[in-house]
Amino acid sequence: MKITFCCTGTEPAPWLAGLRAALPQAQVELWQPGTTPADYAVVWAPPQQFFDEQPKLKGIFNIGAGVDALLRLRLPPQAAVVRLEDAGMAVQMAEYVSQAVIRNFRDLETYAADARAGHWTYYKPRQRNEFSVGVMGLGVLGARVAQALTHFEFPVNGWSRSSKALGGVRHFVGAAQFHDFLANSRVLVNLLPLTPETVNILNRDTLSRLQPGGYVINVARGAHLVDEDLLELIKSCHLSGATLDVFRTEPLRPEHPFWREPKITLTPHTSARTLRADSIAQIADKIAALGRGEKIAGIVDAARGY
């Protein structure tokens, strides 16, 4: 069995060593143009040439949660595309979103600005039961985020394409209930996969349906958000601000107006990073299961895009 590794922008040596230790029976190599075809591939942002030279792949393991960029390439038709289901990312995402929600709920950004200016100021506490949080997308990461927020006793709404059952979460399903979901949410957390149907889903129409003083947290993909619409709704005070971790162009361009909007908190796509040891263990287990003819979780439905 041969495994080839092609992850753009990733130091390959630790991954190769980890995969070899986890799968000692396999031949694990770093892809170079012209190398012999492999059985399985571990990838992140590979070039089209990689797949053109790998026509016999049985499985393609993507080391990030999102597969939208991968699915835009021409892939071997017989190869299963497998996404990481967690690999340590779910708890990181729950941490990140929870702190963003709490920071807004407790006015901590305003207190920090007052402290920098030398002002000792008190603000009236908000009512928790009036601070509902809506989570768009209830996959592995979204479900973990929604359940984490229930521990802080926020009213939590969840919206997804199909029905889910999460304790303490009020669930809205499909297009028919999307507007009700938005109207019942003050904070909107986006964890949707990026598909043709979800591009630009965070726009003037949808964000205007949030409760007045709403807040947006985007930790999915930059192409979900119409940047100009968010800025206009913040300037009109319908939205109180946003925390953004993902952008249409990364790194975010120096001239982008997000940098100059004090009500927007920016982070450099770091809300949940792939943990190498967890990822290698998951990939090794799934390759072993495929070798035994067993079904595995995490196989991407190319028609749906996730």
Coordinates of C-alpha atoms in Angstrom, one line a residue:
M1 CA 0.0 0.0 0.0
K2 CA 1.3 3.4 -1.0
I3 CA 0.3 6.7 0.6
T4 CA 1.3 10.1 -0.9
F5 CA 1.4 13.4 1.0
C6 CA 0.7 16.7 -0.8
C7 CA -0.2 19.5 1.6
T8 CA 0.6 23.0 0.4
G9 CA 2.0 25.3 3.0
T10 CA 2.5 22.4 5.5
E11 CA 5.9 21.2 6.8
P12 CA 5.8 17.6 5.6
A13 CA 8.5 15.9 7.8
P14 CA 6.4 15.5 11.0
W15 CA 3.4 14.3 9.0
L16 CA 5.4 11.7 7.1
A17 CA 7.0 10.5 10.3
G18 CA 3.7 10.2 12.0
L19 CA 2.0 8.4 9.2
R20 CA 4.9 6.0 8.9
A21 CA 4.7 5.2 12.6
A22 CA 0.9 4.8 12.5
L23 CA 0.9 2.7 9.3
P24 CA 4.2 0.8 9.4
Q25 CA 3.1 -1.6 6.6
A26 CA 2.6 1.3 4.2
Q27 CA 5.0 3.1 1.9
V28 CA 4.5 6.8 2.8
E29 CA 6.1 9.4 0.5
L30 CA 6.1 13.1 -0.2
W31 CA 4.6 13.8 -3.6
Q32 CA 6.9 15.1 -6.3
P33 CA 5.8 15.6 -9.9
G34 CA 6.3 12.4 -11.8
T35 CA 6.2 10.0 -8.8
T36 CA 4.5 6.7 -9.2
P37 CA 0.7 6.4 -8.4
A38 CA -0.4 5.8 -4.9
D39 CA -3.4 4.1 -3.3
Y40 CA -4.3 6.8 -0.8
A41 CA -3.5 10.6 -0.6
V42 CA -3.3 13.0 2.3
V43 CA -3.8 16.5 0.9
W44 CA -4.4 20.1 1.6
A45 CA -4.8 22.6 -1.4
P46 CA -3.1 20.2 -3.9
P47 CA -2.5 21.4 -7.5
Q48 CA -4.5 19.8 -10.3
Q49 CA -1.3 18.2 -11.6
F50 CA -1.3 16.0 -8.4
F51 CA -4.6 14.4 -9.3
D52 CA -3.7 14.2 -13.0
E53 CA -0.8 12.0 -12.0
Q54 CA -2.7 10.0 -9.4
P55 CA -5.4 8.2 -11.4
K56 CA -5.6 5.1 -9.2
L57 CA -6.4 6.7 -5.8
K58 CA -8.9 4.8 -3.7
G59 CA -9.2 7.5 -1.0
I60 CA -8.3 11.2 -0.6
F61 CA -8.0 12.4 2.9
N62 CA -8.3 16.2 3.3
I63 CA -6.6 17.5 6.5
G64 CA -9.0 20.3 7.0
A65 CA -12.7 20.3 7.7
G66 CA -13.7 22.2 4.5
V67 CA -13.5 20.5 1.1
D68 CA -14.9 23.2 -1.1
A69 CA -11.6 24.0 -2.8
L70 CA -10.8 20.4 -3.2
L71 CA -14.1 19.6 -5.0
R72 CA -13.4 22.3 -7.6
L73 CA -10.6 20.1 -9.0
R74 CA -10.9 17.2 -11.3
L75 CA -10.6 14.2 -9.1
P76 CA -10.3 10.5 -9.9
P77 CA -13.9 9.3 -10.2
Q78 CA -13.4 6.2 -8.1
A79 CA -11.7 7.9 -5.2
A80 CA -13.6 8.6 -2.0
V81 CA -13.0 12.1 -0.6
V82 CA -12.8 11.9 3.2
R83 CA -12.9 14.9 5.5
L84 CA -11.6 15.1 9.0
E85 CA -14.6 14.9 11.4
D86 CA -12.9 16.5 14.4
A87 CA -9.2 15.9 14.8
G88 CA -9.1 18.3 17.8
M89 CA -10.9 21.1 16.0
A90 CA -14.3 20.8 17.6
V91 CA -13.2 21.9 21.1
Q92 CA -11.1 24.7 19.7
M93 CA -14.1 26.0 17.7
A94 CA -16.3 25.8 20.8
E95 CA -13.7 27.8 22.8
Y96 CA -13.4 30.4 20.0
V97 CA -17.1 30.9 19.5
S98 CA -18.0 30.9 23.2
Q99 CA -15.4 33.6 24.0
A100 CA -16.7 35.7 21.1
V101 CA -20.3 35.4 22.3
I102 CA -19.4 36.1 25.9
R103 CA -17.2 39.0 24.9
N104 CA -20.2 40.6 23.2
F105 CA -22.7 39.7 25.8
R106 CA -20.6 41.1 28.7
D107 CA -19.5 44.3 26.7
L108 CA -15.9 43.3 27.3
E109 CA -14.7 45.0 24.1
T110 CA -16.3 48.3 25.4
Y111 CA -14.7 47.9 28.8
A112 CA -11.3 47.2 27.2
A113 CA -11.6 50.4 25.1
D114 CA -12.6 52.4 28.2
A115 CA -9.6 51.0 30.1
R116 CA -7.2 52.0 27.3
A117 CA -8.7 55.5 27.5
G118 CA -8.4 55.5 31.3
H119 CA -12.1 55.6 31.9
W120 CA -13.8 53.7 34.8
T121 CA -17.3 53.0 33.5
Y122 CA -20.2 50.7 34.4
Y123 CA -22.7 49.3 31.9
K124 CA -26.0 47.7 32.8
P125 CA -25.8 43.9 32.4
R126 CA -27.8 42.3 29.6
Q127 CA -30.5 39.8 30.2
R128 CA -29.3 36.3 29.3
N129 CA -32.8 35.1 28.2
E130 CA -32.9 38.0 25.7
F131 CA -29.5 37.0 24.1
S132 CA -30.3 34.1 21.9
V133 CA -27.6 32.6 19.8
G134 CA -28.3 31.0 16.4
V135 CA -25.8 28.4 15.0
M136 CA -26.0 27.8 11.3
G137 CA -24.8 24.3 10.5
L138 CA -25.0 21.5 12.9
G139 CA -22.2 19.1 11.8
V140 CA -19.5 17.9 14.1
L141 CA -18.2 21.4 14.7
G142 CA -21.5 23.2 14.8
A143 CA -23.1 20.7 17.2
R144 CA -20.1 21.0 19.6
V145 CA -20.4 24.8 19.5
A146 CA -24.2 24.8 20.1
Q147 CA -23.9 22.4 23.0
A148 CA -21.0 24.4 24.6
L149 CA -23.2 27.6 24.5
T150 CA -26.0 25.8 26.4
H151 CA -23.6 25.4 29.4
F152 CA -23.6 29.2 29.7
E153 CA -27.4 29.1 29.7
F154 CA -27.9 31.2 26.5
P155 CA -31.0 30.3 24.5
V156 CA -29.5 28.4 21.6
N157 CA -31.1 27.9 18.2
G158 CA -29.7 25.6 15.6
W159 CA -30.4 25.6 11.8
S160 CA -29.5 22.8 9.4
R161 CA -30.6 21.2 6.2
S162 CA -31.8 18.0 7.9
S163 CA -33.3 17.3 11.3
K164 CA -30.9 17.0 14.3
A165 CA -31.5 16.3 18.0
L166 CA -29.3 18.3 20.3
G167 CA -30.2 18.6 24.0
G168 CA -31.0 22.2 25.0
V169 CA -31.0 23.5 21.4
R170 CA -34.2 24.7 19.6
H171 CA -33.9 23.3 16.1
F172 CA -35.0 24.9 12.8
V173 CA -34.9 22.8 9.6
G174 CA -34.5 23.7 6.0
A175 CA -35.5 26.7 3.9
A176 CA -39.0 26.8 5.2
Q177 CA -37.8 27.6 8.8
F178 CA -34.7 29.7 7.9
H179 CA -36.3 33.1 8.3
D180 CA -37.9 32.1 11.7
F181 CA -34.4 30.9 12.8
L182 CA -32.9 34.3 12.0
A183 CA -35.8 36.3 13.6
N184 CA -35.3 34.3 16.8
S185 CA -31.5 34.9 17.0
R186 CA -29.6 37.9 18.2
V187 CA -26.1 36.4 17.7
L188 CA -25.5 34.5 14.4
V189 CA -22.7 31.9 14.3
N190 CA -21.9 30.6 10.8
L191 CA -20.5 27.0 10.5
L192 CA -22.1 26.0 7.2
P193 CA -20.1 24.2 4.5
L194 CA -19.4 26.4 1.5
T195 CA -21.6 25.2 -1.4
P196 CA -23.2 26.9 -4.4
E197 CA -26.4 27.3 -2.2
T198 CA -24.6 28.9 0.7
V199 CA -22.3 31.4 -1.1
N200 CA -23.2 34.9 0.0
I201 CA -25.8 33.6 2.5
L202 CA -24.8 36.2 5.0
N203 CA -26.1 39.2 3.1
R204 CA -28.3 42.3 3.7
D205 CA -31.5 40.4 3.6
T206 CA -30.5 37.6 6.0
L207 CA -28.6 39.8 8.4
S208 CA -31.4 42.3 8.6
R209 CA -33.6 39.6 9.9
L210 CA -31.5 39.2 13.1
Q211 CA -32.8 40.9 16.2
P212 CA -31.8 44.6 16.6
G213 CA -28.3 44.9 18.0
G214 CA -27.4 41.6 16.4
Y215 CA -23.9 40.2 16.2
V216 CA -22.2 38.0 13.6
I217 CA -19.5 35.4 14.1
N218 CA -18.2 33.9 10.9
V219 CA -15.9 30.9 11.3
A220 CA -16.8 28.9 8.2
R221 CA -15.7 30.5 4.9
G222 CA -15.2 34.1 3.7
A223 CA -17.4 33.6 0.7
H224 CA -20.4 33.1 2.9
L225 CA -20.4 36.8 3.8
V226 CA -21.1 39.8 1.6
D227 CA -18.6 42.2 3.2
E228 CA -20.3 45.4 2.1
D229 CA -23.6 44.4 3.5
L230 CA -22.1 43.6 6.9
L231 CA -20.4 47.0 7.1
E232 CA -23.5 48.9 6.1
L233 CA -25.6 47.1 8.8
I234 CA -23.0 47.9 11.4
K235 CA -22.9 51.6 10.4
S236 CA -26.7 51.7 10.6
C237 CA -26.5 50.2 14.1
H238 CA -28.8 47.3 13.2
L239 CA -25.8 45.1 14.0
S240 CA -23.6 45.8 17.0
G241 CA -20.5 44.2 15.4
A242 CA -18.9 41.0 14.3
T243 CA -16.1 38.6 14.9
L244 CA -14.6 37.3 11.7
D245 CA -12.0 34.5 11.3
V246 CA -12.3 33.8 7.6
F247 CA -12.2 36.1 4.5
R248 CA -12.7 36.0 0.8
T249 CA -9.0 36.7 0.2
E250 CA -6.5 35.5 2.8
P251 CA -4.4 37.1 4.1
L252 CA -6.9 40.0 4.3
R253 CA -5.7 42.8 2.1
P254 CA -4.2 45.8 4.0
E255 CA -6.7 48.2 2.3
H256 CA -9.8 46.2 3.3
P257 CA -12.3 48.3 5.3
F258 CA -12.7 45.6 7.9
W259 CA -9.3 46.7 9.4
R260 CA -10.7 50.2 10.1
E261 CA -14.0 49.2 11.6
P262 CA -13.6 49.2 15.4
K263 CA -16.8 47.1 15.9
I264 CA -15.2 44.1 14.0
T265 CA -12.8 41.7 15.7
L266 CA -10.5 40.0 13.2
T267 CA -8.4 36.8 13.6
P268 CA -6.3 35.1 10.9
H269 CA -8.2 31.9 10.2
T270 CA -7.2 30.5 13.5
S271 CA -10.5 29.6 15.2
A272 CA -9.8 25.8 14.9
R273 CA -6.5 24.4 13.6
T274 CA -5.9 20.9 12.5
L275 CA -4.0 19.0 15.3
R276 CA -1.4 16.7 13.6
A277 CA -1.4 13.8 16.0
D278 CA -5.2 13.6 16.2
S279 CA -5.4 13.9 12.4
I280 CA -2.9 11.1 11.7
A281 CA -4.6 8.8 14.1
Q282 CA -8.0 9.4 12.4
I283 CA -6.5 8.9 8.9
A284 CA -4.7 5.7 9.9
D285 CA -7.8 4.2 11.5
K286 CA -9.9 5.0 8.4
I287 CA -7.3 3.6 6.0
A288 CA -7.1 0.4 8.1
A289 CA -10.9 0.2 8.1
L290 CA -11.1 0.6 4.3
G291 CA -8.5 -2.1 3.9
R292 CA -10.8 -4.4 5.9
G293 CA -13.7 -3.5 3.6
E294 CA -15.5 -1.6 6.4
K295 CA -17.5 1.6 6.0
I296 CA -16.1 4.8 7.4
A297 CA -17.6 8.1 8.4
G298 CA -16.6 11.4 6.9
I299 CA -17.0 10.5 3.2
V300 CA -18.0 13.6 1.3
D301 CA -21.1 13.7 -0.9
A302 CA -19.8 15.6 -3.9
A303 CA -23.3 16.5 -5.0
R304 CA -24.0 18.2 -1.7
G305 CA -20.5 19.6 -1.3
Y306 CA -19.9 18.2 2.2

